[in-house]
PDB file of C-alpha atoms in Angstrom:
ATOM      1  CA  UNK A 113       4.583  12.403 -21.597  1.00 89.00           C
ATOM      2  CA  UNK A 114       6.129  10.617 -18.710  1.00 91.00           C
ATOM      3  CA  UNK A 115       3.619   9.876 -15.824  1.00 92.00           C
ATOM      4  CA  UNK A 116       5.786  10.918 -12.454  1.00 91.00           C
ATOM      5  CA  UNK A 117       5.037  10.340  -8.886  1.00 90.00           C
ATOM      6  CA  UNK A 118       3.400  13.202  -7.897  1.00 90.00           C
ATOM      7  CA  UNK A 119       3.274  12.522  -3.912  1.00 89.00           C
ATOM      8  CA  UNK A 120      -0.301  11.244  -2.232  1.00 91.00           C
ATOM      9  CA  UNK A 121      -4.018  12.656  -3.751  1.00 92.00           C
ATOM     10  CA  UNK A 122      -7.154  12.636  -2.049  1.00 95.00           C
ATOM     11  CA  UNK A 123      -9.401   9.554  -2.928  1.00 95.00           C
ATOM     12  CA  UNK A 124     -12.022  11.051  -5.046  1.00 95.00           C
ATOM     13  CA  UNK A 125      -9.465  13.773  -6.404  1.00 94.00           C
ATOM     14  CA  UNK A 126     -10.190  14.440 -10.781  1.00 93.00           C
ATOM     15  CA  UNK A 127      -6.549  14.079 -11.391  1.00 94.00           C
ATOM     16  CA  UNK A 128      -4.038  11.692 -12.654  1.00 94.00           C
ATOM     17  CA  UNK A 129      -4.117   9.257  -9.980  1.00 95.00           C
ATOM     18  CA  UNK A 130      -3.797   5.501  -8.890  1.00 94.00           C
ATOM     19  CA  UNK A 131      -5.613   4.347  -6.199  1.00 94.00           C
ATOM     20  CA  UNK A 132      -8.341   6.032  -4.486  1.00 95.00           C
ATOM     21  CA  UNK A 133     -12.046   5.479  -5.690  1.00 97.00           C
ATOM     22  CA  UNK A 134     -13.059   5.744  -9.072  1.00 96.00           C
ATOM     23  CA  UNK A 135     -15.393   9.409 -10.145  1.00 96.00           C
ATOM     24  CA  UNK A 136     -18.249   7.678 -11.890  1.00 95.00           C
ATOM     25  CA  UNK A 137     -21.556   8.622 -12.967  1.00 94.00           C
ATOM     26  CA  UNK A 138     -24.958   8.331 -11.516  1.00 92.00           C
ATOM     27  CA  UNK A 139     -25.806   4.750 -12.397  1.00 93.00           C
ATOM     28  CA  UNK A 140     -22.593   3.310 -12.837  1.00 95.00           C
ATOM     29  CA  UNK A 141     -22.363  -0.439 -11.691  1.00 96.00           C
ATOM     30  CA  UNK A 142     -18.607  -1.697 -10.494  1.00 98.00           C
ATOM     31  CA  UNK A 143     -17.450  -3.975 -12.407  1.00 98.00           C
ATOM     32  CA  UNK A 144     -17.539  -7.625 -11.169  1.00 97.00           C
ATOM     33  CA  UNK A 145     -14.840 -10.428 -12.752  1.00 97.00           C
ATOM     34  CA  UNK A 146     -16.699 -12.513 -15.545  1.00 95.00           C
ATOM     35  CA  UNK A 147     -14.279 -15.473 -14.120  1.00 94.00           C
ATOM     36  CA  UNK A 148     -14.302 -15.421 -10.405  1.00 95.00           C
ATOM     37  CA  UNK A 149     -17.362 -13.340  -9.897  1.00 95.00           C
ATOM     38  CA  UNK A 150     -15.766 -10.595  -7.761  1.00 96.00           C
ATOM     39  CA  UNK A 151     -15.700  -6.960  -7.686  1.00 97.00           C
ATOM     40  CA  UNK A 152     -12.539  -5.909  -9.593  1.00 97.00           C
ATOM     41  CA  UNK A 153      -9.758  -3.522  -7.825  1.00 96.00           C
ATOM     42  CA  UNK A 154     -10.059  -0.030  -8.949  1.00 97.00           C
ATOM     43  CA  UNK A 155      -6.259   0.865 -10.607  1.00 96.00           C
ATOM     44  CA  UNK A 156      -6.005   4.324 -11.599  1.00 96.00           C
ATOM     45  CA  UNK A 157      -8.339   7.542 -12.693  1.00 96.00           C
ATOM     46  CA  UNK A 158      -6.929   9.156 -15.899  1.00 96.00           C
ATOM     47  CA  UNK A 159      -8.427  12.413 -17.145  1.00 93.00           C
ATOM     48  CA  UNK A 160      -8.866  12.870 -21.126  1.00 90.00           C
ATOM     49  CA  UNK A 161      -9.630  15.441 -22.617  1.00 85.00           C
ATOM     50  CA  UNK A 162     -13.416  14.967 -22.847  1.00 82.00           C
ATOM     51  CA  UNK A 163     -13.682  13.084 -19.562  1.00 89.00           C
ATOM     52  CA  UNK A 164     -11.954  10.079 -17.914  1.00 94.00           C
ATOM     53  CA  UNK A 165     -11.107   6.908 -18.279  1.00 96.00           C
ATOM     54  CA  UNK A 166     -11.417   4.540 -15.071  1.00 97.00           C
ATOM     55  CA  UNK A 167      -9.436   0.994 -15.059  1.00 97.00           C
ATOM     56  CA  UNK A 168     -10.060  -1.941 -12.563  1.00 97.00           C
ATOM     57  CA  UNK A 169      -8.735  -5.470 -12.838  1.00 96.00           C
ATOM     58  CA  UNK A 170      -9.444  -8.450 -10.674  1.00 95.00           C
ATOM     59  CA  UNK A 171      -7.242  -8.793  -7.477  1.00 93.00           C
ATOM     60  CA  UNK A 172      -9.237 -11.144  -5.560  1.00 91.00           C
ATOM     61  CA  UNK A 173      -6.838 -14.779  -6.283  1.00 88.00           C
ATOM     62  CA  UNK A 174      -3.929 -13.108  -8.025  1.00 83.00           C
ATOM     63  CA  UNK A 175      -3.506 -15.771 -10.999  1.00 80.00           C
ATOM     64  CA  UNK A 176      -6.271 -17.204 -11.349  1.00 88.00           C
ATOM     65  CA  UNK A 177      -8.289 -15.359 -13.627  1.00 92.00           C
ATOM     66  CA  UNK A 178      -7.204 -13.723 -16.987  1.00 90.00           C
ATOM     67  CA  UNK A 179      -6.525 -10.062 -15.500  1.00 90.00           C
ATOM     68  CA  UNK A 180      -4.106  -9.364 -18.456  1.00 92.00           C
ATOM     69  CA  UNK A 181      -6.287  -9.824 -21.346  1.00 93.00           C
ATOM     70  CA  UNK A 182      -8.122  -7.104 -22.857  1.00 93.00           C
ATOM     71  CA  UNK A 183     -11.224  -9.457 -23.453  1.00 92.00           C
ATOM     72  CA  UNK A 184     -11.261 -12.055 -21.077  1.00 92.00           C
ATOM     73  CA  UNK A 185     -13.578 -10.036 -18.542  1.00 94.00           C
ATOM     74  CA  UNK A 186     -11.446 -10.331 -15.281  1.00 95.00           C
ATOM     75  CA  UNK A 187     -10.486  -6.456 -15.978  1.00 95.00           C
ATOM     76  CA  UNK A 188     -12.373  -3.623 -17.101  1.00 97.00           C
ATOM     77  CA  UNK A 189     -11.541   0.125 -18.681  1.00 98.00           C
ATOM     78  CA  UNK A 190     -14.739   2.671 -18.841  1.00 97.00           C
ATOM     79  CA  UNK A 191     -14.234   6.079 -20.927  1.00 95.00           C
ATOM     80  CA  UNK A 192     -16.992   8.614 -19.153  1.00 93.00           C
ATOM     81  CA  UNK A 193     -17.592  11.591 -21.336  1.00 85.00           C
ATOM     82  CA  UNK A 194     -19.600  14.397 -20.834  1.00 72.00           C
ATOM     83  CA  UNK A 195     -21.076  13.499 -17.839  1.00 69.00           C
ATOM     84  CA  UNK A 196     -20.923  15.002 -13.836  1.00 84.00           C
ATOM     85  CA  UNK A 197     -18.169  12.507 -12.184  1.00 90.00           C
ATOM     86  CA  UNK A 198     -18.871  12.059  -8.169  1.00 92.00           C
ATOM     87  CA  UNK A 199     -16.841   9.007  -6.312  1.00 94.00           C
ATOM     88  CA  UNK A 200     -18.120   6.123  -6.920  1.00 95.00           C
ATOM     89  CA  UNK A 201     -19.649   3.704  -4.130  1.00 96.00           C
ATOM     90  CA  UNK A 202     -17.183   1.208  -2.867  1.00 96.00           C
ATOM     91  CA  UNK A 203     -18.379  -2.640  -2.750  1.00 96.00           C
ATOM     92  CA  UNK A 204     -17.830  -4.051   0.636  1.00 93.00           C
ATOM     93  CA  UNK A 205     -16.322  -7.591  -0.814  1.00 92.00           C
ATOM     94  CA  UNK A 206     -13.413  -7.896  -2.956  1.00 89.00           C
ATOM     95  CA  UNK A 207     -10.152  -6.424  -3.199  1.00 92.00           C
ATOM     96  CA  UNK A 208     -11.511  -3.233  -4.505  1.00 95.00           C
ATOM     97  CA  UNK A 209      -8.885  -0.997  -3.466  1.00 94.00           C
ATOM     98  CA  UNK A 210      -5.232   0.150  -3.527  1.00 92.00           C
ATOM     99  CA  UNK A 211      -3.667   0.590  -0.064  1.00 90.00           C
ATOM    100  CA  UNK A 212      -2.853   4.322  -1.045  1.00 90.00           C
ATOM    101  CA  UNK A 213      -3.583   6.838  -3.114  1.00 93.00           C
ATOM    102  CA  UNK A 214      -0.595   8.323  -5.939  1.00 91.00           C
ATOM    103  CA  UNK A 215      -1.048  11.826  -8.056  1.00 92.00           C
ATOM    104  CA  UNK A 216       0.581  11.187 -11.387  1.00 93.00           C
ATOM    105  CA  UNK A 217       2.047  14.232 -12.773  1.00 92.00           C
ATOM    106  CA  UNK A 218       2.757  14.706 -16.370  1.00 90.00           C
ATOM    107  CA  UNK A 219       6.791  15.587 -17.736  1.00 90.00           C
ATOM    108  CA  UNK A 220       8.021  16.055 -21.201  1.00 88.00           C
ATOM    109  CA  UNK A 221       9.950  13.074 -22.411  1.00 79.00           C
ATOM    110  CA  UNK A 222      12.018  15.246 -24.794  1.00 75.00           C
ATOM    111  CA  UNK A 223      13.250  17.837 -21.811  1.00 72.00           C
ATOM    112  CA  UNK A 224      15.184  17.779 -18.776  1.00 72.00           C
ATOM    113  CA  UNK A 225      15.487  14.390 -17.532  1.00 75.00           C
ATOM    114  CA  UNK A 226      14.184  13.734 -14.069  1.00 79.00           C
ATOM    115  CA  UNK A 227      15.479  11.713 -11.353  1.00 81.00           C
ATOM    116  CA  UNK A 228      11.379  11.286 -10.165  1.00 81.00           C
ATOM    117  CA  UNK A 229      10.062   7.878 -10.670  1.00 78.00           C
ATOM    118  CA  UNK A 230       8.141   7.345 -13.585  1.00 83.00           C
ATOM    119  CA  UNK A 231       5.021   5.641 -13.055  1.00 89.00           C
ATOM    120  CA  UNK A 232       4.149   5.368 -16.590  1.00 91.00           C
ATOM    121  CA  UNK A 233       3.053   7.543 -20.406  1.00 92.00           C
ATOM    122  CA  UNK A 234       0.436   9.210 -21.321  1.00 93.00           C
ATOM    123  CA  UNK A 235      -0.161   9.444 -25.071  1.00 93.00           C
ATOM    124  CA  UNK A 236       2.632   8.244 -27.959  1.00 92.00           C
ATOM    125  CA  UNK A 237       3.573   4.886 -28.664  1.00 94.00           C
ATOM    126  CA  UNK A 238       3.277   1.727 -26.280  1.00 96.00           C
ATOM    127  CA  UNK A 239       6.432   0.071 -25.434  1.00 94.00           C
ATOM    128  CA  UNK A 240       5.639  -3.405 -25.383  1.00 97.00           C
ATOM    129  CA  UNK A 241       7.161  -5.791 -23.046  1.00 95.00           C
ATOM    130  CA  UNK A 242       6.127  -8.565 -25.390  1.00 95.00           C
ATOM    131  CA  UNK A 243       4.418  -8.443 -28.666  1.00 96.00           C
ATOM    132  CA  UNK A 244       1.427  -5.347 -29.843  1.00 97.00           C
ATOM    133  CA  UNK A 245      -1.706  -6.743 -28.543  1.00 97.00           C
ATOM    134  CA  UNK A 246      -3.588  -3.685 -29.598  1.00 97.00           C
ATOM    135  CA  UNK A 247      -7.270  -4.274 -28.794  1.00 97.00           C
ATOM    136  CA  UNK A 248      -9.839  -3.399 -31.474  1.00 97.00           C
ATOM    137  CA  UNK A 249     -12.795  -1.718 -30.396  1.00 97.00           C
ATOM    138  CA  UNK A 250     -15.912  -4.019 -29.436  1.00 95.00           C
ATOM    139  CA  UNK A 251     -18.106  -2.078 -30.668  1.00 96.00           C
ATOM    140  CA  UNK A 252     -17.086  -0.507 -34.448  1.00 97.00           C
ATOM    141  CA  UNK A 253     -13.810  -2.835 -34.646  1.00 97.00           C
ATOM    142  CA  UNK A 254     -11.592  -0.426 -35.550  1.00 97.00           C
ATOM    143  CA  UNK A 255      -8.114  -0.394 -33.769  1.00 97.00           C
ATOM    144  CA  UNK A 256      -8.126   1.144 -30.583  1.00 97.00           C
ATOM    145  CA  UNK A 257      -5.825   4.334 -29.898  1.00 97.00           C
ATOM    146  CA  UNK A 258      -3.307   4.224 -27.390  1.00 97.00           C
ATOM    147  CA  UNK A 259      -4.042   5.990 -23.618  1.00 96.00           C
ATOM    148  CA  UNK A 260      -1.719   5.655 -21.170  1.00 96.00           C
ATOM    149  CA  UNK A 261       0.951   2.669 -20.046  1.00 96.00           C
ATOM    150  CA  UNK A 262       1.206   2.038 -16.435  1.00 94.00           C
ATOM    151  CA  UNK A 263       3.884   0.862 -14.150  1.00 90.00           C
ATOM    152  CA  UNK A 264       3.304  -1.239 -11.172  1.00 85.00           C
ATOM    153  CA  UNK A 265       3.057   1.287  -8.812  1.00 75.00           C
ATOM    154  CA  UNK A 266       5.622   3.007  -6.181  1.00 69.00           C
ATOM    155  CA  UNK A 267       5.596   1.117  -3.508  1.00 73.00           C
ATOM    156  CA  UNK A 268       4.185  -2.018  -2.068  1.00 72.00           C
ATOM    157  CA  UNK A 269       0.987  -0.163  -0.788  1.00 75.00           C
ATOM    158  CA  UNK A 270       0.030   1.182  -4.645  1.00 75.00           C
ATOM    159  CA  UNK A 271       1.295  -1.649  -6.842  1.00 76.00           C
ATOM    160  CA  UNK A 272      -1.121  -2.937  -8.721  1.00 81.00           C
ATOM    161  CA  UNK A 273       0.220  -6.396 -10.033  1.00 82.00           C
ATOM    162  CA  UNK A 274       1.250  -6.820 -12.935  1.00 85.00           C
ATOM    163  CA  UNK A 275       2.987 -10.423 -12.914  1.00 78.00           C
ATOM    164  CA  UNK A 276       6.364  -8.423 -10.903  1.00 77.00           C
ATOM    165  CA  UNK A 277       7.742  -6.526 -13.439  1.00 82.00           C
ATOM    166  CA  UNK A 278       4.938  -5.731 -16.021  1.00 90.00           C
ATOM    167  CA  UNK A 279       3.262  -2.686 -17.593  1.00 94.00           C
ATOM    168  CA  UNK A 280      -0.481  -1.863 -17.486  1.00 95.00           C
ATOM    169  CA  UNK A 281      -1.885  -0.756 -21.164  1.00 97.00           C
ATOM    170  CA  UNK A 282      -4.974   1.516 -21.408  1.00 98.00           C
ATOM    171  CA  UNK A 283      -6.468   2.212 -25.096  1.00 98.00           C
ATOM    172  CA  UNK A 284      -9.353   3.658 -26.266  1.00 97.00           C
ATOM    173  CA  UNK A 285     -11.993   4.575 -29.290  1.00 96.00           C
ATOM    174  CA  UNK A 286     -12.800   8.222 -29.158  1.00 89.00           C
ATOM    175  CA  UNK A 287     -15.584   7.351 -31.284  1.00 90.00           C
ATOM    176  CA  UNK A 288     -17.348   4.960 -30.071  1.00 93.00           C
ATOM    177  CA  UNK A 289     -16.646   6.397 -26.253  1.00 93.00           C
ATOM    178  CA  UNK A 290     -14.888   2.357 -25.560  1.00 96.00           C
ATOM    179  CA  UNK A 291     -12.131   1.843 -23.354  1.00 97.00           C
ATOM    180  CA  UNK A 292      -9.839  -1.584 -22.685  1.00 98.00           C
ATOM    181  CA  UNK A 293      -7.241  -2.171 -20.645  1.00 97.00           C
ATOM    182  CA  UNK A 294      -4.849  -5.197 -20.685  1.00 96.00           C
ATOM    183  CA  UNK A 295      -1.273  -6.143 -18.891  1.00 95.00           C
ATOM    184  CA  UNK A 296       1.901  -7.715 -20.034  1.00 95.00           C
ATOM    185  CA  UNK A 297       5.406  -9.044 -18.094  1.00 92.00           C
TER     186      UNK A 297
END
């Protein structure tokens, strides 16, 4: 399924969405950069079947730390199952946020083609800019199944940065209720 720009969502909205605050549950800690020591930006809310999966990756010096690898700790994907979601509270330091808010709506890749821009997949195969860097789950090791593939973003104000021209790659282990989340350009 293509992911298509699906105009602006409210910030703590439960749908397909970049931007906006993540729905979390009670307890939940944001997730700070293992390299830089910052709260990471908050990327994109993606319903699943039995829950969500929330992705952040550092934003606070663009380059400097590792914010495409799936391990190196300067991004972060959580899979909440189960669980009552509420909007999560915001750290005041830190590039924690998009500057907007973007519904995602799902299309059929195999029907009408649509002159909306696509802002991603959901489900199937990943296309991979450069080689399959298919993370294996941390904590069974088995391969990790592929989410969703995201696209910078649709304008300036939602574009999360991926090196220009990259794609954002969101996997998870049903399983073991893991998710990781890595970028490549």
């Amino acid at each position: 399924m293509l992911l298509i720009y699906g105009g602006e969502a409210a910030a703590d909205e439960p749908v397909l969405r970049t931007g906006g605050v993540p729905l979390v549950p009670e307890g939940f800690v944001w997730p700070m950069c293992r390299e830089c020591e910052g709260a990471m930006q908050f990327l994109a809310h993606l319903p699943v079947e039995d829950g969500a999966i929330a992705v952040f990756q550092c934003q606070n010096d663009p380059g400097m730390c590792g914010d495409w690898d799936a391990t190196g700790g300067a991004n972060r994907a959580f899979q909440f199952t189960g669980r009552r979601l509420t909007a999560a509270k915001v750290p005041s330091e830190g590039e924690t946020l998009l500057g907007a808010v973007t519904a995602l709506r799902a299309h059929p890749e195999d029907t009408t083609p649509t002159d909306e821009p696509a802002l991603g997949r959901l489900g199937g195969e990943p296309d991979w800019i450069q080689h399959d860097e298919t993370p294996d789950c941390p904590s069974c090791s088995a391969r990790m199944t592929f989410t969703a593939e995201l696209e910078e973003g649709y304008d300036h104000r939602t574009a999360a940065n991926f090196g220009g021209m990259g794609r954002g790659y969101v996997f998870r282990c049903r399983g073991c209720g893991e998710a990781a989340f890595l970028w490549q350009c």
